[in-house]
Amino acid sequence: MFKILGKSWLSKDTKKFVINAPDIASHTQAGQFVVIVSNKNSERIPLTIADCDRTKGTVSIIFQEVGFSTRELGALNVGDSLRHILGPLGTPTQIENFGTVVCVAGGVGIAEVLPVARSFKKAGNRLLTIIGARTKESIILADELKQASDELFITTDDGSYGKQGLVTDPLKELLTVIEKSTHSKYPNLVYAVGPVAMMRAVSELTQPYSIRTIVSLNPIMVDATGMCGSCRVSVGGKTLFGCVDGPEFDGHLVDFPELEKRLNSFKEKEGCLNKNCPRKM
Amino acid sequence: MRAKVPQQDIKKRIQNFFEVTLGYTKKQAREEAERCLLCKDPLCVKGCPVEIDIPAFIKLIREDKIKEALAKIKERNNLPAVCGRVCPQEEQCEAMCILNKKKIPINIGALERYAADYGRSPVTSRESQVTSKEPETCNLRPATKISVVGSGPAGLTIAADLAKIGYSVTLFESLHLAGGVLSYGIPEFRLPKKIVDEEIAYIKSLGVEIQTNVLVGKTFTIKDLFEKGYPVIFLGLGAGLPQFLNIPGENLGRVYSANEFLTRINLMRAYAFPEYRTPVNIGKKTAVIGGGNVAFDAARCALRLGSEVTIVYRRSEAEMPARSEEIQNARDEGISLQLLSQPVSILGDEHGFVKGLECVKMQLGECDNSGRPRPIMIKDSNFVMDIDTLIVAIGQTPNPLLSKATAELKTNPDGTIVVDKNFMTSIPGVFAAGDIVSGADTVIAAMGAGKKAALAIDEYLRKRVKGQG
């Protein structure tokens, strides 16, 4: 069984679970995820592995309660067990010494960027991290990321923490400063994780500078082992599976509008679950 | 006359997911069994991929010894309740039946199913019944650990056969339920999940341990399994990678692979949403592309969710690979066939959902490699079907996940795993059979291959022990 050993609140609606899953812990690499089934009738949902401890045999997940299934998961407590957990899934992040790396994360993406940021730093990169959220209380893991990065920039939509604005603002500023300077170099890699609109904006920003940009996509998944294609995305005109070919792809090649539309596929049904509609059949 | 198998009323059944075919009553089974000529040199057995002693079990049904009939079947077949339901008997045992000369072969499938359904006894008593057999062979192989990867028909068969010989077998499954295509692919109205659960409980009663939520290649590697003390690893991974049409519009909303659609319905029980939390979106008019059993399963599921359904196939009905019984069932249920039509593009609305399917008419030409007439496009014959849901069921190929993670594992260009005549892959000690070797085929073909692979593995381990001793 997959026992919940720790539960903590990172913000009002963002929770962290530490789960006993030794086989997953011993194989996890940065950028990978798990699929979780909370209870008997639950759906399968993908969640990034935010941290793992090989000696203790645990993995951590951080999730925002955005709908029925994440709320159902959030209702579990220490001592409870997850019905099912499968992982580690997906292709790990390509980690090497690129030179300078900028990690950009928005919302719950901040939790997802932490293991990747740490790995980039460990590989010897100069690491700049930009995190942003709507408001102060949604900024999570700021201390951990500060420790992992050479520089950390924080933005909030309402200006309640860090600079007022979007995560793309510090990135834009950085690129403009470099453009004007004669001695600074462009970052070698930009890594973005968060809402689709944000990953798209980051990719559009870096494209004119030809800075390699990796985005970690979040398409709808079912099995997450490559057998259904629910998570398919168009990358450079080719159809790829988010669960096995990704979840990370070249941001300059991803068809973001298509991804956004596909993410809306089940909106009506999600609404129905949230309102606890009676069964229609 | 062949005793007719009762079915659920058409009007009722299209509104539920309960089993369509109800199976023989005792009287009907007896009647049908009486027709068997009990041939001395029975051809039907040769038509069965696992070589069940068909006349022997039919004779036992005649004598009203149903439990004994089931035991006779189980000597060869570990999943009779499944096979009696989903085998294409008309191409196998029943195709060989001598009574075919009069065009009324014995309904072997229905009798096998009858024996399995009515001959069931508690799992515990079956356990003692089976493990008490073959005592002398047990001693030769003291609890050697064998890992079987994939719990579909091939994996279940080989696990059961090796456990019966006395090996300690662990079955690894990536999904949260065992059964492979029996659990996620074939719908409840053809194969009730309760039946699958019971067959799997039987396999467990033989001493097979099943570990779900293990994706070999990710959770463990092949190397890990060797290090965990399994000298033999069997790969029964199946052919689970869905093929797409590669035409414009394929990534629109409400365009599904049959695998996704069927997994949502069968494994996740989306038909019982919101009691079960996995949603499925189905519109008013559905087109299903393909002519195999998977296409018909998907079409009949969509119909039960309230959609009007058309099957679009590029050849004519005669070339459809689906079982004729299923084509008939689908027609009875009101599914229409749009034959000799090939999709060329999928049209979408402003929200990104499918709203139409553009097809081109086809005509049949000379036979191709598969022995079927080649469909040829008729120029300027394009037409548009007004649909809001599309399911693509044009076949599956092996999932490359494990072979990508295992450089030493040799594969063919089509993704199937290369094996020698003893089912051994390019890695010593690693065996494979079923769809991962043959490409997508039937449940019983995978079981037949699993049976032969079990013998090959046993021989390999015996030689290995001798070599060490």
Coordinates of C-alpha atoms in Angstrom, one line a residue, chain A residues 2 23-24 26-27 32 37 40-44 68-69 72 83-92 220-234 238-239 241 244-245 258 261-262 264-270 272-273 276-281, chain B residues 15-17 173-177 184 211-215 218-221 224 228 240-242 244 246 250-257 259-261 263-264 267-268 270-282 304-305 349-353 399 401 404:
Chain A
F2 CA 1.0 3.6 -0.5
D23 CA 10.2 1.4 -5.9
I24 CA 9.2 4.8 -7.3
S26 CA 14.6 4.6 -6.2
H27 CA 14.0 5.2 -9.9
Q32 CA 9.1 12.8 -13.9
V37 CA -6.0 7.0 -8.0
K40 CA -12.0 3.0 -5.4
N41 CA -14.1 5.0 -7.9
S42 CA -11.6 7.8 -8.5
E43 CA -10.1 8.8 -11.9
R44 CA -6.4 8.5 -12.7
F68 CA -13.1 17.2 -7.6
S69 CA -10.2 14.8 -7.8
E72 CA -10.7 14.3 -2.9
R83 CA -5.4 3.3 -3.6
H84 CA -3.0 3.3 -6.5
I85 CA 0.2 5.1 -7.5
L86 CA 2.2 4.4 -10.7
G87 CA 5.5 5.8 -11.6
P88 CA 8.0 7.3 -12.2
L89 CA 6.5 8.2 -15.6
G90 CA 7.6 10.3 -18.5
T91 CA 11.1 11.1 -19.9
P92 CA 13.4 12.7 -17.3
I220 CA -5.1 15.3 -20.1
M221 CA -3.9 11.8 -19.3
V222 CA -5.6 8.4 -18.6
D223 CA -3.1 5.5 -18.4
A224 CA 0.0 7.7 -18.9
T225 CA 1.9 4.7 -20.2
G226 CA 1.5 5.4 -23.9
M227 CA -1.5 3.2 -24.7
C228 CA -4.3 5.7 -25.4
G229 CA -3.1 9.0 -26.8
S230 CA -5.4 11.2 -24.7
C231 CA -2.3 13.3 -23.9
R232 CA -1.3 13.8 -27.5
V233 CA 0.2 17.2 -28.5
S234 CA 1.4 18.6 -31.8
K238 CA 4.2 15.9 -35.4
T239 CA 1.8 14.2 -33.0
F241 CA 2.4 11.6 -26.5
V244 CA 6.0 9.0 -22.8
D245 CA 7.6 11.5 -25.3
E258 CA -4.4 23.2 -29.6
K261 CA -8.5 23.5 -26.5
R262 CA -7.8 19.9 -25.7
N264 CA -11.1 22.1 -22.2
S265 CA -12.5 18.8 -23.6
F266 CA -14.1 17.7 -20.4
K267 CA -15.0 21.0 -18.8
E268 CA -18.7 20.4 -18.7
K269 CA -18.2 17.0 -17.0
E270 CA -15.8 18.4 -14.5
C272 CA -20.8 18.2 -13.1
L273 CA -18.6 16.4 -10.7
N276 CA -22.4 16.5 -7.7
C277 CA -24.9 16.1 -10.4
P278 CA -27.2 13.0 -10.2
R279 CA -26.2 10.1 -12.4
K280 CA -27.6 10.3 -15.9
M281 CA -27.8 6.8 -17.5
Chain B
Q15 CA -29.6 1.0 -22.8
N16 CA -27.3 -0.9 -20.5
F17 CA -23.9 -2.5 -20.3
E173 CA 0.9 -5.1 -14.4
S174 CA 1.2 -1.4 -15.2
L175 CA -2.5 -0.6 -14.9
H176 CA -4.2 -0.7 -11.5
L177 CA -6.2 -3.8 -12.5
Y184 CA -9.6 -2.3 -20.4
Q211 CA 1.6 -6.8 -8.5
T212 CA -0.3 -4.0 -10.2
N213 CA 1.0 -0.4 -10.7
V214 CA 4.4 -1.6 -11.9
L215 CA 5.5 -0.3 -15.3
K218 CA 10.2 2.7 -15.5
T219 CA 9.3 1.3 -12.0
F220 CA 11.8 -1.5 -12.5
T221 CA 14.1 -2.2 -15.4
D224 CA 16.4 -4.8 -11.7
K228 CA 15.8 -9.2 -7.6
G240 CA -1.2 -1.4 -26.9
L241 CA 0.0 1.6 -29.0
P242 CA -2.9 3.1 -30.8
F244 CA -3.9 7.2 -35.7
N246 CA -2.5 11.0 -39.6
E250 CA -7.0 14.4 -35.5
N251 CA -6.2 16.3 -32.3
L252 CA -9.6 18.0 -32.1
G253 CA -11.7 17.5 -29.0
R254 CA -13.9 14.4 -29.0
V255 CA -11.6 12.6 -31.3
Y256 CA -10.5 9.4 -29.4
S257 CA -8.3 6.5 -30.1
N259 CA -8.0 2.5 -26.7
E260 CA -8.7 5.8 -24.8
F261 CA -12.4 5.5 -25.3
T263 CA -10.2 2.4 -21.3
R264 CA -12.4 5.2 -20.0
L267 CA -11.4 0.1 -16.9
M268 CA -12.5 3.4 -15.5
A270 CA -17.0 6.2 -17.3
Y271 CA -20.4 4.9 -18.3
A272 CA -21.3 5.1 -14.6
F273 CA -20.1 8.8 -14.3
P274 CA -20.4 10.6 -11.9
E275 CA -20.6 7.6 -9.5
Y276 CA -17.2 6.7 -11.1
R277 CA -15.2 9.9 -11.5
T278 CA -13.7 9.4 -15.0
P279 CA -15.6 11.3 -17.6
V280 CA -16.2 10.5 -21.2
N281 CA -17.6 12.9 -23.7
I282 CA -19.9 11.6 -26.3
R304 CA -25.1 2.6 -25.2
L305 CA -24.1 6.1 -24.2
D349 CA -15.7 24.0 -34.9
E350 CA -14.5 27.2 -33.3
H351 CA -14.1 25.6 -29.9
G352 CA -11.8 22.9 -31.2
F353 CA -14.4 20.1 -31.2
N399 CA 4.1 -0.1 -27.2
L401 CA 8.3 2.0 -24.0
K404 CA 13.3 2.0 -25.7

